Coordinates of N, CA and C in Angstrom, one line a residue:
X1 N 19.9 12.7 5.8 CA 18.6 12.2 5.4 C 17.5 12.7 6.4
X2 N 16.4 13.1 5.8 CA 15.3 13.5 6.6 C 14.6 12.4 7.4
X3 N 14.2 12.6 8.6 CA 13.5 11.6 9.3 C 12.0 11.5 8.8
X4 N 11.5 10.3 8.8 CA 10.2 10.0 8.3 C 9.4 9.5 9.4
X5 N 8.2 10.0 9.6 CA 7.3 9.6 10.7 C 6.0 9.0 10.0
X6 N 5.6 7.8 10.5 CA 4.4 7.2 10.0 C 3.3 7.3 11.1
X7 N 2.2 7.8 10.7 CA 1.1 8.0 11.7 C -0.3 7.8 11.0
X8 N -1.4 7.7 11.7 CA -2.7 7.6 11.1 C -2.9 8.9 10.3
X9 N -3.5 8.8 9.2 CA -3.9 10.0 8.4 C -5.0 10.7 9.0
X10 N -5.1 12.0 8.8 CA -6.2 12.9 9.3 C -6.9 13.4 8.0
X11 N -8.1 13.9 8.2 CA -8.8 14.5 7.0 C -8.0 15.6 6.3
X12 N -7.1 16.3 7.1 CA -6.3 17.3 6.5 C -5.3 16.8 5.5
X13 N -4.9 15.5 5.6 CA -4.0 14.8 4.8 C -4.6 14.3 3.5
X14 N -5.9 14.1 3.5 CA -6.6 13.4 2.4 C -6.3 13.9 1.0
X15 N -6.3 15.2 0.8 CA -6.1 15.7 -0.6 C -4.6 15.4 -1.0
X16 N -3.7 15.6 -0.1 CA -2.3 15.3 -0.5 C -2.1 13.8 -0.8
X17 N -2.7 13.0 0.0 CA -2.6 11.5 -0.2 C -3.2 11.1 -1.5
X18 N -4.4 11.7 -1.8 CA -5.0 11.3 -3.1 C -4.1 11.7 -4.3
X19 N -3.6 13.0 -4.2 CA -2.8 13.5 -5.3 C -1.5 12.6 -5.5
X20 N -0.8 12.3 -4.4 CA 0.4 11.6 -4.5 C 0.2 10.1 -4.9
X21 N -1.0 9.6 -4.5 CA -1.3 8.2 -4.9 C -1.4 8.1 -6.4
X22 N -2.2 9.1 -7.0 CA -2.3 9.1 -8.4 C -1.0 9.3 -9.1
X23 N -0.2 10.2 -8.6 CA 1.1 10.5 -9.2 C 2.0 9.3 -9.1
X24 N 2.0 8.6 -8.0 CA 2.9 7.4 -7.9 C 2.4 6.3 -8.8
X25 N 1.1 6.0 -8.9 CA 0.6 5.0 -9.7 C 0.8 5.3 -11.2
X26 N 0.7 6.6 -11.6 CA 1.0 6.9 -13.0 C 2.5 6.8 -13.2
X27 N 3.3 7.2 -12.3 CA 4.7 7.3 -12.4 C 5.3 5.9 -12.7
X28 N 4.7 4.9 -12.1 CA 5.3 3.5 -12.4 C 4.5 2.7 -13.4
X29 N 3.6 3.4 -14.1 CA 2.9 2.8 -15.2 C 1.7 2.0 -14.8
X30 N 1.2 2.1 -13.6 CA 0.0 1.3 -13.2 C -1.3 2.0 -13.7
X31 N -1.3 3.3 -13.8 CA -2.5 4.0 -14.3 C -2.1 5.0 -15.3
X32 N -3.1 5.6 -15.8 CA -2.9 6.8 -16.7 C -4.1 7.7 -16.6
X33 N -4.1 8.8 -17.2 CA -5.3 9.7 -17.1 C -6.5 9.0 -17.5
X34 N -7.6 9.2 -16.8 CA -8.9 8.5 -17.1 C -8.9 7.0 -16.8
X35 N -7.9 6.5 -16.1 CA -7.9 5.1 -15.7 C -9.0 4.9 -14.7
X36 N -9.8 3.8 -14.7 CA -10.9 3.5 -13.8 C -10.5 3.4 -12.3
X37 N -9.2 3.2 -12.0 CA -8.8 3.0 -10.6 C -8.4 4.4 -10.0
X38 N -8.2 5.4 -10.8 CA -7.8 6.7 -10.2 C -8.8 7.3 -9.3
X39 N -10.1 7.3 -9.5 CA -11.0 7.8 -8.6 C -10.9 7.1 -7.2
X40 N -10.7 5.8 -7.2 CA -10.5 5.1 -5.9 C -9.3 5.6 -5.2
X41 N -8.2 5.8 -5.9 CA -6.9 6.3 -5.3 C -7.1 7.7 -4.8
X42 N -7.9 8.5 -5.4 CA -8.1 9.9 -5.0 C -9.1 10.0 -3.8
X43 N -10.0 9.1 -3.6 CA -11.0 9.2 -2.6 C -10.5 8.6 -1.3
X44 N -9.7 9.3 -0.6 CA -9.0 8.9 0.6 C -10.1 8.9 1.7
X45 N -11.0 9.8 1.7 CA -12.1 9.8 2.7 C -12.8 8.5 2.8
X46 N -13.2 7.9 1.6 CA -13.9 6.7 1.5 C -13.0 5.5 2.0
X47 N -11.7 5.6 1.7 CA -10.8 4.6 2.2 C -10.7 4.6 3.7
X48 N -10.6 5.8 4.3 CA -10.5 6.0 5.7 C -11.7 5.6 6.4
X49 N -12.9 5.7 5.8 CA -14.1 5.2 6.4 C -14.2 3.7 6.5
X50 N -13.5 3.0 5.6 CA -13.6 1.6 5.5 C -12.4 0.8 6.1
X51 N -11.3 1.5 6.3 CA -10.0 0.9 6.7 C -9.2 1.9 7.4
X52 N -8.0 1.6 7.8 CA -7.0 2.5 8.4 C -6.1 3.0 7.3
X53 N -6.0 4.3 7.2 CA -5.0 5.0 6.2 C -3.9 5.5 7.1
X54 N -2.7 5.1 6.7 CA -1.5 5.6 7.4 C -0.8 6.5 6.4
X55 N -0.1 7.5 7.0 CA 0.6 8.5 6.1 C 2.1 8.6 6.7
X56 N 3.0 8.7 5.7 CA 4.4 9.0 6.1 C 4.6 10.5 5.8
X57 N 5.2 11.2 6.8 CA 5.4 12.6 6.7 C 6.9 12.9 7.0
X58 N 7.4 13.9 6.4 CA 8.7 14.4 6.7 C 8.6 15.1 8.0
X59 N 9.4 14.7 9.0 CA 9.3 15.3 10.3 C 9.7 16.7 10.4
X60 N 10.5 17.2 9.5 CA 10.9 18.6 9.5 C 9.9 19.5 8.9
X61 N 9.5 19.1 7.7 CA 8.6 20.0 6.9 C 7.1 19.7 7.1
X62 N 6.8 18.5 7.5 CA 5.4 18.0 7.6 C 4.9 17.6 6.3
X63 N 5.7 17.6 5.2 CA 5.2 17.2 3.9 C 4.8 15.7 3.9
X64 N 3.7 15.5 3.2 CA 3.2 14.1 3.0 C 4.0 13.4 2.0
X65 N 4.7 12.3 2.3 CA 5.6 11.6 1.4 C 5.0 10.3 0.9
X66 N 4.1 9.7 1.6 CA 3.5 8.5 1.1 C 2.3 8.1 2.0
X67 N 1.6 7.0 1.6 CA 0.5 6.5 2.3 C 0.3 5.1 2.0
X68 N -0.5 4.4 2.8 CA -0.9 3.0 2.7 C -2.3 2.8 3.3
X69 N -3.0 1.9 2.8 CA -4.3 1.6 3.4 C -4.2 0.2 4.0
X70 N -4.5 0.1 5.3 CA -4.4 -1.2 6.1 C -5.8 -1.7 6.3
X71 N -6.1 -2.9 5.9 CA -7.5 -3.5 6.0 C -7.5 -4.9 6.7
X72 N -8.6 -5.1 7.3 CA -8.8 -6.4 8.0 C -9.9 -7.2 7.2
X73 N -10.0 -8.5 7.4 CA -11.1 -9.2 6.7 C -12.4 -8.6 7.0
X74 N -13.3 -8.6 6.1 CA -14.6 -8.0 6.3 C -14.7 -6.5 5.9
X75 N -13.6 -5.9 5.8 CA -13.6 -4.5 5.3 C -13.9 -4.5 3.8
X76 N -14.6 -3.6 3.3 CA -14.9 -3.5 1.8 C -13.5 -3.4 1.0
X77 N -12.5 -3.0 1.7 CA -11.2 -2.8 1.0 C -10.3 -4.1 1.1
X78 N -10.7 -5.0 1.9 CA -9.9 -6.3 2.0 C -10.2 -7.2 0.8
X79 N -9.2 -7.4 0.0 CA -9.4 -8.2 -1.2 C -8.9 -9.6 -1.0
X80 N -7.9 -9.8 -0.1 CA -7.2 -11.1 0.0 C -7.3 -11.7 1.4
X81 N -7.3 -10.8 2.4 CA -7.2 -11.3 3.8 C -8.4 -12.1 4.2
X82 N -8.1 -13.2 4.9 CA -9.1 -14.1 5.6 C -8.9 -14.0 7.1
X83 N -9.7 -14.7 7.8 CA -9.6 -14.7 9.3 C -8.1 -14.9 9.7
X84 N -7.7 -14.0 10.6 CA -6.3 -14.1 11.2 C -5.3 -13.3 10.3
X85 N -5.7 -12.7 9.3 CA -4.8 -12.0 8.4 C -5.2 -10.6 8.3
X86 N -4.2 -9.8 7.9 CA -4.4 -8.4 7.6 C -3.9 -8.2 6.2
X87 N -4.2 -7.1 5.6 CA -3.6 -6.8 4.3 C -3.4 -5.3 4.2
X88 N -2.5 -4.9 3.3 CA -2.4 -3.5 3.0 C -2.4 -3.3 1.5
X89 N -2.9 -2.2 1.1 CA -3.2 -1.8 -0.3 C -2.8 -0.4 -0.6
X90 N -2.7 -0.1 -1.8 CA -2.6 1.3 -2.3 C -1.4 2.0 -1.6
X91 N -0.3 1.2 -1.4 CA 0.9 1.8 -0.9 C 1.5 2.7 -2.0
X92 N 1.6 4.0 -1.7 CA 2.1 4.9 -2.7 C 3.1 5.9 -2.1
X93 N 4.2 6.2 -2.8 CA 5.2 7.1 -2.3 C 5.3 8.2 -3.4
X94 N 5.3 9.4 -2.9 CA 5.5 10.6 -3.8 C 6.7 10.3 -4.7
X95 N 6.6 10.6 -6.0 CA 7.7 10.4 -6.9 C 9.0 11.1 -6.4
X96 N 8.8 12.3 -5.8 CA 9.9 13.1 -5.3 C 10.5 12.5 -4.0
X97 N 9.8 11.5 -3.4 CA 10.4 11.0 -2.1 C 10.8 9.5 -2.3
X98 N 10.8 9.0 -3.5 CA 11.1 7.6 -3.7 C 12.6 7.4 -3.4
X99 N 13.0 6.2 -2.9 CA 14.4 5.9 -2.6 C 14.8 6.4 -1.2
X100 N 13.9 6.9 -0.4 CA 14.2 7.4 0.9 C 13.7 6.5 2.0
X101 N 13.2 5.3 1.7 CA 12.8 4.4 2.7 C 11.3 4.6 3.1
X102 N 10.6 5.4 2.4 CA 9.2 5.7 2.8 C 8.3 4.4 2.6
X103 N 8.5 3.8 1.5 CA 7.7 2.6 1.2 C 7.9 1.5 2.3
X104 N 9.2 1.3 2.6 CA 9.5 0.3 3.6 C 8.9 0.7 5.0
X105 N 9.0 2.0 5.3 CA 8.5 2.4 6.6 C 7.0 2.2 6.7
X106 N 6.3 2.5 5.6 CA 4.8 2.3 5.6 C 4.5 0.8 5.7
X107 N 5.2 -0.1 4.9 CA 5.0 -1.5 5.0 C 5.3 -2.0 6.4
X108 N 6.4 -1.6 7.0 CA 6.7 -2.1 8.4 C 5.6 -1.6 9.4
X109 N 5.1 -0.4 9.2 CA 4.0 0.1 10.1 C 2.8 -0.8 10.0
X110 N 2.5 -1.3 8.8 CA 1.4 -2.3 8.6 C 1.7 -3.6 9.3
X111 N 2.9 -4.1 9.2 CA 3.3 -5.3 9.8 C 3.2 -5.2 11.3
X112 N 3.6 -4.0 11.9 CA 3.5 -3.8 13.3 C 2.1 -3.7 13.7
X113 N 1.2 -3.1 12.9 CA -0.2 -2.9 13.3 C -0.8 -4.3 13.3
X114 N -0.5 -5.1 12.3 CA -1.1 -6.5 12.2 C -0.7 -7.3 13.5
X115 N 0.6 -7.1 13.9 CA 1.1 -7.8 15.0 C 0.3 -7.4 16.3
X116 N 0.1 -6.1 16.4 CA -0.6 -5.5 17.6 C -2.0 -6.1 17.7
X117 N -2.6 -6.4 16.5 CA -4.0 -6.9 16.4 C -4.0 -8.5 16.5
X118 N -2.9 -9.1 16.7 CA -2.8 -10.6 16.8 C -3.0 -11.3 15.5
X119 N -2.8 -10.7 14.4 CA -2.9 -11.4 13.1 C -1.7 -12.4 13.0
X120 N -2.0 -13.5 12.2 CA -0.9 -14.5 12.0 C -0.1 -14.2 10.8
X121 N -0.7 -13.4 9.8 CA 0.1 -13.0 8.6 C -0.5 -11.8 8.0
X122 N 0.3 -11.2 7.1 CA -0.2 -10.1 6.3 C -0.1 -10.5 4.8
X123 N -1.1 -10.3 4.1 CA -1.1 -10.6 2.6 C -1.3 -9.3 1.8
X124 N -0.6 -9.3 0.7 CA -0.6 -8.2 -0.2 C -0.6 -8.7 -1.7
X125 N -0.8 -7.8 -2.6 CA -0.6 -8.1 -4.0 C 0.2 -7.0 -4.7
X126 N 0.9 -7.3 -5.6 CA 1.7 -6.4 -6.4 C 1.5 -6.7 -7.9
X127 N 1.7 -5.6 -8.7 CA 1.6 -5.8 -10.1 C 2.7 -6.7 -10.6
X128 N 2.5 -7.5 -11.6 CA 3.5 -8.5 -12.1 C 4.8 -7.8 -12.6
X129 N 4.6 -6.5 -13.1 CA 5.8 -5.8 -13.6 C 6.5 -4.9 -12.6
X130 N 6.0 -4.9 -11.3 CA 6.5 -4.0 -10.3 C 7.8 -4.5 -9.7
X131 N 8.9 -4.6 -10.4 CA 10.1 -5.2 -10.0 C 10.7 -4.6 -8.7
X132 N 10.6 -3.2 -8.6 CA 11.2 -2.6 -7.4 C 10.4 -3.0 -6.1
X133 N 9.1 -3.0 -6.3 CA 8.2 -3.4 -5.1 C 8.4 -4.8 -4.8
X134 N 8.5 -5.7 -5.7 CA 8.8 -7.1 -5.4 C 10.1 -7.3 -4.7
X135 N 11.1 -6.6 -5.2 CA 12.4 -6.7 -4.5 C 12.3 -6.2 -3.0
X136 N 11.7 -5.1 -2.8 CA 11.5 -4.6 -1.5 C 10.8 -5.6 -0.6
X137 N 9.7 -6.1 -1.0 CA 8.9 -7.1 -0.2 C 9.7 -8.4 0.0
X138 N 10.5 -8.8 -1.0 CA 11.3 -10.0 -0.8 C 12.3 -9.8 0.3
X139 N 13.0 -8.6 0.2 CA 14.0 -8.2 1.2 C 13.4 -8.2 2.6
X140 N 12.2 -7.7 2.7 CA 11.5 -7.6 4.0 C 11.0 -9.0 4.6
X141 N 11.0 -10.0 3.7 CA 10.6 -11.3 4.2 C 9.2 -11.8 3.7
X142 N 8.6 -11.1 2.8 CA 7.4 -11.5 2.2 C 7.7 -12.7 1.3
X143 N 6.8 -13.7 1.3 CA 6.9 -14.9 0.4 C 5.8 -14.9 -0.6
X144 N 6.2 -15.4 -1.8 CA 5.2 -15.5 -2.9 C 4.1 -16.5 -2.5
X145 N 2.9 -16.1 -2.8 CA 1.7 -16.9 -2.5 C 0.9 -17.0 -3.7
X146 N 1.3 -17.9 -4.7 CA 0.6 -17.9 -6.0 C -0.9 -18.2 -5.9
X147 N -1.4 -18.8 -4.8 CA -2.8 -19.0 -4.7 C -3.6 -17.7 -4.5
X148 N -2.9 -16.6 -4.2 CA -3.5 -15.3 -4.1 C -3.5 -14.5 -5.3
X149 N -2.8 -15.0 -6.4 CA -2.7 -14.2 -7.6 C -4.1 -14.0 -8.2
X150 N -4.4 -12.8 -8.8 CA -5.7 -12.5 -9.4 C -5.6 -11.4 -10.4
X151 N -6.7 -11.2 -11.1 CA -6.7 -10.1 -12.1 C -8.0 -9.3 -11.9
X152 N -7.9 -8.0 -11.5 CA -9.1 -7.2 -11.3 C -9.7 -6.7 -12.6
X153 N -8.8 -6.6 -13.7 CA -9.2 -6.1 -15.0 C -8.4 -6.8 -16.0
X154 N -9.0 -6.9 -17.2 CA -8.2 -7.6 -18.3 C -6.8 -6.9 -18.5
X155 N -5.8 -7.7 -18.6 CA -4.5 -7.1 -18.7 C -3.8 -6.7 -17.5
X156 N -4.4 -6.9 -16.3 CA -3.8 -6.5 -15.0 C -3.6 -7.8 -14.2
X157 N -2.4 -8.2 -14.0 CA -2.1 -9.3 -13.2 C -1.5 -8.9 -11.9
X158 N -2.1 -9.4 -10.8 CA -1.6 -9.1 -9.4 C -1.0 -10.4 -8.8
X159 N 0.1 -10.3 -8.3 CA 0.8 -11.4 -7.6 C 0.6 -11.3 -6.1
X160 N 0.2 -12.4 -5.5 CA 0.0 -12.5 -4.1 C 1.3 -12.8 -3.3
X161 N 1.4 -12.1 -2.2 CA 2.6 -12.2 -1.3 C 2.0 -12.4 0.1
X162 N 2.8 -13.1 1.0 CA 2.4 -13.3 2.4 C 3.6 -13.1 3.3
X163 N 3.3 -12.4 4.4 CA 4.3 -12.2 5.4 C 3.9 -12.9 6.7
X164 N 4.5 -14.0 7.1 CA 4.1 -14.7 8.3 C 4.5 -13.9 9.6
X165 N 3.6 -13.7 10.5 CA 3.9 -13.0 11.8 C 4.1 -14.0 12.9
X166 N 5.0 -13.8 13.8 CA 5.2 -14.6 15.0 C 5.4 -16.0 14.6

């Protein structure tokens, strides 16, 4: 199995991150061509200007395998986090790299970053039908937080999860 390295994204990574984000979201049924969320997924430069974008790369080939956006309260990208919390969003793994631990590596990097910053918890949301993601987060220790559930668009239900730190 190839080693995966998670690091801060650079502008050179942005195009690959945007493309794989759209491919991942389409692949699991979250978006489709002309979906209103796809421009946000593609615009990695805007994400990086408002929050931290992390990228998972194959240590041998340097290929971009996945990415995640890490945000603190007050960031335009923070949807759930309040004081003392961090959140991550737009976790996406290239369809060709799924099943290799990329998603878990990115999530753990966010938990580590939140711990470094002294946060008490990390909050996230997942689509109600995203069974694989929900299993991963449950295995990692995330707890359901129904008070964080919300809907950004008609027909889209997001379930809140919280990971307590320390």
